[in-house]
Short mmCIF file of C-alpha atoms in Angstrom, two decimals:
data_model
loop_
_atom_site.label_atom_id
_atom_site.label_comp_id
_atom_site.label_asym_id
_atom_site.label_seq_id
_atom_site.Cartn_x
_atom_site.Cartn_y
_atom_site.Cartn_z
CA UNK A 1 0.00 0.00 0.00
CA UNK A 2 1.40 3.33 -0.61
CA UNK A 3 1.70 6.18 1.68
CA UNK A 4 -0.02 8.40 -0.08
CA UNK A 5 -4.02 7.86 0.93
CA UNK A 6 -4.25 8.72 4.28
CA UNK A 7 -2.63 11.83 4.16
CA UNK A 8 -6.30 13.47 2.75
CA UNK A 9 -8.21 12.03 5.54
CA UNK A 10 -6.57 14.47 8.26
CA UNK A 11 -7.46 18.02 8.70
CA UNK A 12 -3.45 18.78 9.94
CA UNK A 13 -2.01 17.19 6.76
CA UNK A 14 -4.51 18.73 4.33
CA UNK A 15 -3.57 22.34 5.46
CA UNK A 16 -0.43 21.70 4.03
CA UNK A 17 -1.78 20.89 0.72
CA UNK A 18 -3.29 24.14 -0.59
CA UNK A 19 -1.84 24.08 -4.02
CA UNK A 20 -3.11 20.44 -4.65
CA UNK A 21 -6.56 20.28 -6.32
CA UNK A 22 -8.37 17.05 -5.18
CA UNK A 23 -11.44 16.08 -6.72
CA UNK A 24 -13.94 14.68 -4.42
CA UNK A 25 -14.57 11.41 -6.25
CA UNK A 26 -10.78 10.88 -6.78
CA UNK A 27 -9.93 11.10 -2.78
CA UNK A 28 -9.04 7.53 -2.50
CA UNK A 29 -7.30 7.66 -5.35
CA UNK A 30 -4.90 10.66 -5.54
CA UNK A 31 -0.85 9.83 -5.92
CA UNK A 32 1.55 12.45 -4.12
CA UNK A 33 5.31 12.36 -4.36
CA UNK A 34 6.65 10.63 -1.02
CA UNK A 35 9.39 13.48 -0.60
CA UNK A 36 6.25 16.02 -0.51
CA UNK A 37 4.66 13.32 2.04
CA UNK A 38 7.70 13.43 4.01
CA UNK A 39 8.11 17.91 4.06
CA UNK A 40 4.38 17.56 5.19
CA UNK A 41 4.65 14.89 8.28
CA UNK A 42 7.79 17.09 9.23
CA UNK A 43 6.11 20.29 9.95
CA UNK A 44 2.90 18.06 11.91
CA UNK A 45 3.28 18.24 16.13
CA UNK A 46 4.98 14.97 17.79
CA UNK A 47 1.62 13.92 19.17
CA UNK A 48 -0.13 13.80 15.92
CA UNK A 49 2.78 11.86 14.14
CA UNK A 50 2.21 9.31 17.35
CA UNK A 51 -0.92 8.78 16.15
CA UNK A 52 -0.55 8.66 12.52
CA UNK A 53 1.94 5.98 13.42
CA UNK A 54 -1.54 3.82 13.14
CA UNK A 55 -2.58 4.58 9.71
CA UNK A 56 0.24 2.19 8.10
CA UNK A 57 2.92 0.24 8.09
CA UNK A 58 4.36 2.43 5.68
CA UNK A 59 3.64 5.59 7.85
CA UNK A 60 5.36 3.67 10.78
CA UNK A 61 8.26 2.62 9.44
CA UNK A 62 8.41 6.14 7.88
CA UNK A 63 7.96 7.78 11.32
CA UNK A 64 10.28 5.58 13.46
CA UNK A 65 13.18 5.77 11.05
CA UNK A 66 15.98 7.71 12.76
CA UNK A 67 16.68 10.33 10.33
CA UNK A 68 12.89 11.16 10.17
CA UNK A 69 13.23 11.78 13.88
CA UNK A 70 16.38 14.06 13.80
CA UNK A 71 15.35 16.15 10.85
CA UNK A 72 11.31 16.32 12.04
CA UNK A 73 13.13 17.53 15.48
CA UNK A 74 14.73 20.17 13.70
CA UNK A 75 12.35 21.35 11.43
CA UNK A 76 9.43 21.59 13.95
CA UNK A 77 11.07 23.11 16.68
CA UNK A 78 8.02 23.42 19.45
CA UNK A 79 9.09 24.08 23.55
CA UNK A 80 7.44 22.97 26.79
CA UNK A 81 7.66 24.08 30.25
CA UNK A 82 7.22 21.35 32.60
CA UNK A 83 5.98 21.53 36.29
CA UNK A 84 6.71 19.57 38.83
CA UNK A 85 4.44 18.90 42.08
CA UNK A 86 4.61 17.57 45.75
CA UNK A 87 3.41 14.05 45.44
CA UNK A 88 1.72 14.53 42.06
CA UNK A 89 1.83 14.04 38.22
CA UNK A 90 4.18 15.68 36.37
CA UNK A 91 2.59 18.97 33.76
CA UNK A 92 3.58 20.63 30.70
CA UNK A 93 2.39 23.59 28.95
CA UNK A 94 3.39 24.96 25.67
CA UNK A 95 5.05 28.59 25.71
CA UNK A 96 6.01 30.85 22.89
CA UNK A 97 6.23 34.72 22.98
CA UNK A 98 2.43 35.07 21.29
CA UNK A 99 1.25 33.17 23.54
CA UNK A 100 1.54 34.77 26.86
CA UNK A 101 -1.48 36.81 26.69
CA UNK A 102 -4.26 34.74 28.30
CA UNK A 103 -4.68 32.41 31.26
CA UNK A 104 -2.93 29.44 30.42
CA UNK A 105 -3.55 25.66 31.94
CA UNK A 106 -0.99 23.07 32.65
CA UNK A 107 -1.53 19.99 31.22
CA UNK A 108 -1.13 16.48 33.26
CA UNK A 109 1.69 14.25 31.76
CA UNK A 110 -0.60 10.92 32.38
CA UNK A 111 2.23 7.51 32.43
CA UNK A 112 1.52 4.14 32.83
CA UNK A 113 4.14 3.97 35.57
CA UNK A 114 4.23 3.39 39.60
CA UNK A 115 6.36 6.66 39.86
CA UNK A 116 5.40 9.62 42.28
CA UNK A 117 6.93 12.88 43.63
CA UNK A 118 9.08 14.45 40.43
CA UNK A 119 11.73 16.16 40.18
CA UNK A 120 13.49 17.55 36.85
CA UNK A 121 17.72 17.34 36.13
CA UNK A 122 18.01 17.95 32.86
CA UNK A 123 16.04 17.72 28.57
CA UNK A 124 17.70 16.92 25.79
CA UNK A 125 16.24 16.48 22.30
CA UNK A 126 12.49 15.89 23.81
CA UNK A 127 13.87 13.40 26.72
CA UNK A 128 13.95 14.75 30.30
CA UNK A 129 15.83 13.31 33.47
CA UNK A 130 13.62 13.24 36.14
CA UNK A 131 14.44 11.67 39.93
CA UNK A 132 10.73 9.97 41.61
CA UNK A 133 10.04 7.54 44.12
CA UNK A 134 8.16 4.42 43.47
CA UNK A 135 5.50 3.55 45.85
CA UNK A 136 7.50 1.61 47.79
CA UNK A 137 9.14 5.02 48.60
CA UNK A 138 12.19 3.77 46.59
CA UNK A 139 14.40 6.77 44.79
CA UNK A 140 15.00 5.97 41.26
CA UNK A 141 15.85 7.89 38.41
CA UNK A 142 13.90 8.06 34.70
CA UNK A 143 14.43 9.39 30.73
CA UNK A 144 11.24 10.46 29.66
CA UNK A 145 9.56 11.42 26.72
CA UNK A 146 6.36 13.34 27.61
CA UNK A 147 5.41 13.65 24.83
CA UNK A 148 5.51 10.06 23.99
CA UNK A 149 5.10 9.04 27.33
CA UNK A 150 7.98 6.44 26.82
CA UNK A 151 10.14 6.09 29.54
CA UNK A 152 12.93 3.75 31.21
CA UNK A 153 13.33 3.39 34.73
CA UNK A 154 17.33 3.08 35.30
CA UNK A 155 18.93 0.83 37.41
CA UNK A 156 20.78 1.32 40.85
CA UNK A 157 24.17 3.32 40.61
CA UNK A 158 27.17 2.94 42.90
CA UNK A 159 26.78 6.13 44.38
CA UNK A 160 23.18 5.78 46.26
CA UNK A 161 24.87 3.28 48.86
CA UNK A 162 24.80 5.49 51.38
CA UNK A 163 26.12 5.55 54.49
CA UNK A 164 24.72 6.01 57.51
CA UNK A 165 26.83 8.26 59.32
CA UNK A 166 26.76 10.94 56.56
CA UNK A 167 24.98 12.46 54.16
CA UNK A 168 25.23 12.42 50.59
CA UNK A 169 24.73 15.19 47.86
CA UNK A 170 24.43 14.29 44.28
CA UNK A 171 24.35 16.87 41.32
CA UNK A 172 22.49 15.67 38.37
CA UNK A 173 23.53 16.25 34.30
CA UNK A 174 21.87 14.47 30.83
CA UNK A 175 22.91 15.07 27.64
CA UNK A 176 23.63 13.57 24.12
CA UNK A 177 27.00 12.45 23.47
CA UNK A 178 27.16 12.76 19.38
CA UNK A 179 30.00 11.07 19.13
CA UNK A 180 28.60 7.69 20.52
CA UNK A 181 24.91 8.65 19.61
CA UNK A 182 24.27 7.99 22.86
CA UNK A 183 22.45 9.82 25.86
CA UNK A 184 23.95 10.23 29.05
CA UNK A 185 23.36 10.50 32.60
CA UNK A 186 26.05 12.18 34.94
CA UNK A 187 25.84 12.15 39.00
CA UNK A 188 28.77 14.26 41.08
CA UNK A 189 28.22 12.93 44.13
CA UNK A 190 30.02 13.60 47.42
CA UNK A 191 29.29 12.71 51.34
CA UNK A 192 29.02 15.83 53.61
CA UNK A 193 30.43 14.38 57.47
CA UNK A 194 30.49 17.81 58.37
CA UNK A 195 29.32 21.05 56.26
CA UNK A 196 32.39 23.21 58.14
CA UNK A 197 34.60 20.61 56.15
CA UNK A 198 35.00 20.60 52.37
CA UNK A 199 34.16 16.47 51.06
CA UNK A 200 37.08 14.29 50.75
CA UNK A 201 35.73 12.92 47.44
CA UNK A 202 33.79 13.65 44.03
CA UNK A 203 32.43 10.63 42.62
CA UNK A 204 31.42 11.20 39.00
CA UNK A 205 29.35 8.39 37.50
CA UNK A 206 28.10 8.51 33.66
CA UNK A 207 25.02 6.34 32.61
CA UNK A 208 24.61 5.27 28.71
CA UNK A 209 21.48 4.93 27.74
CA UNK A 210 22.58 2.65 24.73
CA UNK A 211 24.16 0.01 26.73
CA UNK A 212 21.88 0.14 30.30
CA UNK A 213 24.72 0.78 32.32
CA UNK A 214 27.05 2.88 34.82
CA UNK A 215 30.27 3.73 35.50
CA UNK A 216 32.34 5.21 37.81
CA UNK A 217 35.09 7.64 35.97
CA UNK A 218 37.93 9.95 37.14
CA UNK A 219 36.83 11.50 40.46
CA UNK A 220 36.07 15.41 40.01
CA UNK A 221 39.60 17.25 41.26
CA UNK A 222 36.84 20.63 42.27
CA UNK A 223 34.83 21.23 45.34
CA UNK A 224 31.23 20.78 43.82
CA UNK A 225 29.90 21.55 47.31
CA UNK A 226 30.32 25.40 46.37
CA UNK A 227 26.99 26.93 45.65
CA UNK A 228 23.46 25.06 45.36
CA UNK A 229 23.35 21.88 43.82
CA UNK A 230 22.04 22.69 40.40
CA UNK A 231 21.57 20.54 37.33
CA UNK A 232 24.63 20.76 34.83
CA UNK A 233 23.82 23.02 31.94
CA UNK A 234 23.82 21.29 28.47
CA UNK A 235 25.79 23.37 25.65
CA UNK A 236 27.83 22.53 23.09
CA UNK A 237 28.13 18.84 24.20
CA UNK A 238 29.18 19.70 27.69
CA UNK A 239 27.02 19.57 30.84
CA UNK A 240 28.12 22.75 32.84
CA UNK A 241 28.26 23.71 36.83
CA UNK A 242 30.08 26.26 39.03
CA UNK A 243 32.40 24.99 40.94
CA UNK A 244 35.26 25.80 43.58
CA UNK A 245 38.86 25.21 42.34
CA UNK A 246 40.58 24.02 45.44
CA UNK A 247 44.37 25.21 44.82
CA UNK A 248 43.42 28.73 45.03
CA UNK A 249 39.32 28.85 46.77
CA UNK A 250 38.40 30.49 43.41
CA UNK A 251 34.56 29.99 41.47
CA UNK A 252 34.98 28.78 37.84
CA UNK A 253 32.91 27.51 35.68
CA UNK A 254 33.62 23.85 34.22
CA UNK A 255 32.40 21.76 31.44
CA UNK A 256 32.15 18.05 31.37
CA UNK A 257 32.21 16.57 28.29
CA UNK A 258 30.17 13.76 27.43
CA UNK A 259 32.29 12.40 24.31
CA UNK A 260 35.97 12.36 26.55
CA UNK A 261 34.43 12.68 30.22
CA UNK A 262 36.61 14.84 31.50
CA UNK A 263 36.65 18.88 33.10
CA UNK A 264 37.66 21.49 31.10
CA UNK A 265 37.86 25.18 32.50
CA UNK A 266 35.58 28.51 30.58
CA UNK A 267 36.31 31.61 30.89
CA UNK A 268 34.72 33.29 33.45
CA UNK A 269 32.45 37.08 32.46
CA UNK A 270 34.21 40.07 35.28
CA UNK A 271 32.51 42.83 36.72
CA UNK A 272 34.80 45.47 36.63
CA UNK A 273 38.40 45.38 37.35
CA UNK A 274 38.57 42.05 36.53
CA UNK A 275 36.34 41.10 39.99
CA UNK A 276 34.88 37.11 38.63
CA UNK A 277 30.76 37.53 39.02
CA UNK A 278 31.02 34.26 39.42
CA UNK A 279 31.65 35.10 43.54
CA UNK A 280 28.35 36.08 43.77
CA UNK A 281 26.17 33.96 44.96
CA UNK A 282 22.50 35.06 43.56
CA UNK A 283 24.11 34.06 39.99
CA UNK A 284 23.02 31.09 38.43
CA UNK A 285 24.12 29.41 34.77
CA UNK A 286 21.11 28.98 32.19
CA UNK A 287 21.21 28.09 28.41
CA UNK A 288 19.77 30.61 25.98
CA UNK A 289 18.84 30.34 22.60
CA UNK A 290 21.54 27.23 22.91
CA UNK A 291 24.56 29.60 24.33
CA UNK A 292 25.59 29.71 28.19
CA UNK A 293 24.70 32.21 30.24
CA UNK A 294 24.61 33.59 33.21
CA UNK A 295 21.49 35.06 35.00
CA UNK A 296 21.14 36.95 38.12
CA UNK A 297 18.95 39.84 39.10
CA UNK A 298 18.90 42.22 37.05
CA UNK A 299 21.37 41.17 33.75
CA UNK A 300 22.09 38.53 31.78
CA UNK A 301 26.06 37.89 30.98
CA UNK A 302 25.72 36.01 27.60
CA UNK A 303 28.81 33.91 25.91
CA UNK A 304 28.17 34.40 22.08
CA UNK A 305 31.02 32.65 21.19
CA UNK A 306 31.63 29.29 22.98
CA UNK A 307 35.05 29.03 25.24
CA UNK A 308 35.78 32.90 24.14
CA UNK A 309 36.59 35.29 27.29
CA UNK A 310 35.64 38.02 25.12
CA UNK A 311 32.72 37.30 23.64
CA UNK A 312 30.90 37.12 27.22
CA UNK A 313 28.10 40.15 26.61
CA UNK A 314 25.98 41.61 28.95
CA UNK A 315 22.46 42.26 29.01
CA UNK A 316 20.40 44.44 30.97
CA UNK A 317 16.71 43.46 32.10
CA UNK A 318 15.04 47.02 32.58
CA UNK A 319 12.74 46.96 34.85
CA UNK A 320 12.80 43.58 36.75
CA UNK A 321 13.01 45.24 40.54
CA UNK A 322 9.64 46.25 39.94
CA UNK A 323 8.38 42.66 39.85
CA UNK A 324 8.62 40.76 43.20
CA UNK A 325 11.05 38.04 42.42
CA UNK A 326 11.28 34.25 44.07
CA UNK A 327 13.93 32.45 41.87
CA UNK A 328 12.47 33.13 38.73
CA UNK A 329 13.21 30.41 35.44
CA UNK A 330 14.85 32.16 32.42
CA UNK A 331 14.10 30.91 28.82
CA UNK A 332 14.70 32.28 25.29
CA UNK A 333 12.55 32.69 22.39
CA UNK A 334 12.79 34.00 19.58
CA UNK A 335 14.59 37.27 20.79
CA UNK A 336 12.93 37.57 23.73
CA UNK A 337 13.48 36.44 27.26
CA UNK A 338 10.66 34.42 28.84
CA UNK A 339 10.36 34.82 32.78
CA UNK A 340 8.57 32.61 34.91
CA UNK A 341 7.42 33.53 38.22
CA UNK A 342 5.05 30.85 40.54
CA UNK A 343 2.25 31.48 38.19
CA UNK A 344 3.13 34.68 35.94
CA UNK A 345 4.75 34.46 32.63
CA UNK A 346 6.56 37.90 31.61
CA UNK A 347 7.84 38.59 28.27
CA UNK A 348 10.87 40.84 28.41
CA UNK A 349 11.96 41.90 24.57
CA UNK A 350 15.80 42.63 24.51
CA UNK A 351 15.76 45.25 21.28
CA UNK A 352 12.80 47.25 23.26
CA UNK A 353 14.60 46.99 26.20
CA UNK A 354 11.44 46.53 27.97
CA UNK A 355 8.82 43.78 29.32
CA UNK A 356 6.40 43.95 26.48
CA UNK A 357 3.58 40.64 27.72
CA UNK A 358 2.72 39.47 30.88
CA UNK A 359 0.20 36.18 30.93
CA UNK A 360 -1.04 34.38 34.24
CA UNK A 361 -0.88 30.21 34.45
CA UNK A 362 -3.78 28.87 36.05
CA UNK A 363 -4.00 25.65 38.57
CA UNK A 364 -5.54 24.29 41.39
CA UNK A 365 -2.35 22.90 43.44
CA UNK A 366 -0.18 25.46 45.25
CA UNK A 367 2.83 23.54 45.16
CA UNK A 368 3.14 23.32 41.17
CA UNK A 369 6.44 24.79 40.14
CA UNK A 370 8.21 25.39 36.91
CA UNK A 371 11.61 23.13 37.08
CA UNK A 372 12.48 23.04 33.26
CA UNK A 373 11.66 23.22 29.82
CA UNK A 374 12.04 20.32 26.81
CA UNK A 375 11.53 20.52 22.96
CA UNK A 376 8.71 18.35 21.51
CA UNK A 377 10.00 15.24 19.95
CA UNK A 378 9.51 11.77 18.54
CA UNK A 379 13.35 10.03 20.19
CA UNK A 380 12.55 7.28 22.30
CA UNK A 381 14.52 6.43 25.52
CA UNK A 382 14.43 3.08 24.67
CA UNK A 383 17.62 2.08 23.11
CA UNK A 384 17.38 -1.79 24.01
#
C-alpha cells in the first residue's frame, strides 16, 4: 500500500496541501510524491505523528526511522515548560512569545508507571531526566519522553549506597553524546560528614542509555559543594556547573564533556576590574537560545562565542526590581526572554529593552512549580 491515501483524511495534513486540487470522487485515489509526504509529516506536532503511526505500516516505518526523527526535530522546533508537584503528576504547557497573553492551563503528563513525587535534572532532544520515588518510597531515576510518554526506569548506581553516618549530595547532568549517539546520565556525588569541612571525594558516575549501564570515571579534582546543587547546563556537548577550584578557593565555571568525560575550564564574564561575578552567589548558569549564560537579578552575561573570554556580553533586564522576584526560570525565544514567576509568565523583549507581555498560568495545586523546559520530539529512551 502506498503512503499516499491517508494523508487526505486528516485536517493537519490537508492544510499543508493548498496548491493540490483534489477532486472529491478521486480522494481515495490521488498519488503524491513521497518526498512532498515526508516535508508535510515534518512540519505536523509529535503527538499527531504518534498517532498517525496507526494509519500504516508504511507511515510507521516512515515515522520511526531515525533520520525522520532528527530532521522532524529540527524542522518543527516546538518548547514545553514542565511543572513539577509535591506528590503529584508531572505537567507541561506549551510557551512561545504570542502566547503569553491569556490564562494558560498546565496539562497532566498521564504515564503508565508506579512513579510519584518528580523532580526535573536535565532535557535533551524531547527526553527529560527526572528523579521519583516508586511507591515503595524507593528513589530511582527516569528518561522520559512526555510527549511520547515512553520512559525507562534506570537501574541502581554505585553512588546511592549510602552511608549512615553521613549524608550524601548528588548533582544531576543528561545530555547527548554525538559522538557515541548515545544519551547520558552524569551524578557528582560527594558525602558531607560535616558542612564546616569541604568532602574528601567527588564521585562522578556517567550512565549510557545505549548500553543500560554505569560507570564510575575519574573523580572530580573541584569542590562541587560550592553553591546550590544545580543541574549541569547542556551546551555545546558539555554539561556545565560552578564549581570551587581548590588550589586557590576560586569559582569557575567547568564543562564536562560527554564524548571524553573529562573537566575542562571557561572563561569566566568580570565585573569590573577584573572582579569574577562568578563570587556572587545570587548568579546562576542557564542556556539561551543554545549559548551559556549567566542570569542573576537584574542582567544577563551572555557567551556568544563558545570558550571565548571576550565574547561574554551583557544584558540588561530594565525593569525587573519592579516585579517581586522568588527564583524566577529564564528561557529564550525567539529574541525575547521568557520569565517565569510561581504562576506569571513575563515577556521581556531585549531590542525594546522593555517587558512587552505578561500572561497568568492557572492551577488548582499550590505547590506546582516550573523546574524546566524540553523541545517536543519523537526520540525514544528506549535504546534496548
Amino acid at each position: 500500500m502506498p503512503l499516499i491515501e491517508p494523508l487526505i483524511f486528516f485536517p493537519q495534513v490537508r492544510n499543508y496541501l493548498p496548491q493540490i486540487e483534489v477532486p472529491m470522487e478521486c480522494e481515495d485515489t490521488i498519488r503524491i510524491p513521497p518526498e512532498i509526504i515526508s516535508n508535510i509529516l515534518y512540519r505536523l506536532p509529535a503527538k499527531s505523528l504518534g498517532r498517525f503511526r496507526c494509519v500504516s505500516k508504511d507511515w510507521l516505518s516512515l515515522i520511526s526511522e531515525p533520520q525522520f526523527i532528527k530532521t522532524h526535530q529540527n524542522t518543527r522546533n516546538r518548547s514545553q515548560l514542565i511543572f513539577v508537584s509535591n506528590h503529584r503528576p508531572l505537567y507541561t504547557l506549551p510557551f512561545h512569545h504570542d502566547e503569553a497573553e491569556a490564562v494558560l492551563e498546565p496539562t497532566k503528563i498521564l504515564l503508565e508507571s508506579h512513579h510519584t513525587d518528580f523532580n526535573l535534572h536535565g532535557s535533551c532532544n524531547g527526553l527529560v531526566l527526572v528523579s521519583a520515588h516508586t511507591f515503595a518510597s524507593v528513589h530511582v531515576l527516569v528518561v522520559l519522553n512526555p510527549t511520547t510518554k515512553e520512559f525507562v526506569e534506570l537501574p541502581a548506581s554505585d553512588y546511592e549506597m549510602i552511608n549512615a553516618s553521613s549524608e550524601i549530595e548528588i548533582m544531576y547532568g543528561f545530555g547527548y553524546d554525538s559522538l557515541t549517539d548515545d544519551y547520558k546520565v552524569v551524578t557528582i556525588s560527594y558525602f558531607h560528614y560535616n558542612y564546616l569541612i569541604p568532602p574528601d571525594d567527588m564521585a562522578i558516575h556517567v550512565y549510557s542509555l545505549r548500553t543500560n549501564t554505569w560507570r564510575r570515571v575519574t573523580d572530580s579534582p573541584y569542590d562541587h559543594s560550592y553553591g546550590r546543587s544545580l543541574p549541569g547546563v547542556l551546551v555545546n556537548g558539555s554539561l556545565h556547573w560552578v564549581a570551587m577550584k581548590d588550589s586557590d578557593h576560586v569559582p569557575v565555571v567547568l564543562a564536562f564533556s560527554l564524548a571524553d568525560e573529562k573537566f575542562s575550564e571557561l572563561p569566566s564574564p568580570s565585573l569590573h576590574e577584573d572582579v569574577d561575578i562568578m563570587y556572587r552567589n545570587d548568579c546562576k548558569l542557564v542556556v539561551l537560545d543554545g549559548k551559556l549564560a549567566v542570569f542573576m537579578e537584574d542582567e544577563v552575561w551572555l557567551m556568544t562565542e563558545y570558550g571565548v573570554r571576550e565574547s561574554w556580553t551583557k544584558i540588561l533586564v530594565h525593569g525587573i526590581h519592579e516585579i517581586p522576584m522568588v527564583e524566577p526560570m529564564i528561557f529564550y525565544d525567539n529574541g525575547k526572554f521568557l520569565l517565569v514567576i510561581r504562576d506569571l509568565m513575563l515577556i521581556y523583549d531585549i531590542k525594546e529593552r522593555s517587558f512587552c507581555k505578561s500572561g497568568n498560568v492557572s492551577w488548582n495545586m499550590k505547590d506546582l512549580k516550573v523546574r524546566g523546559s524540553y523541545v517536543e520530539s519523537l526520540v525514544s529512551p528506549k535504546f534496548i
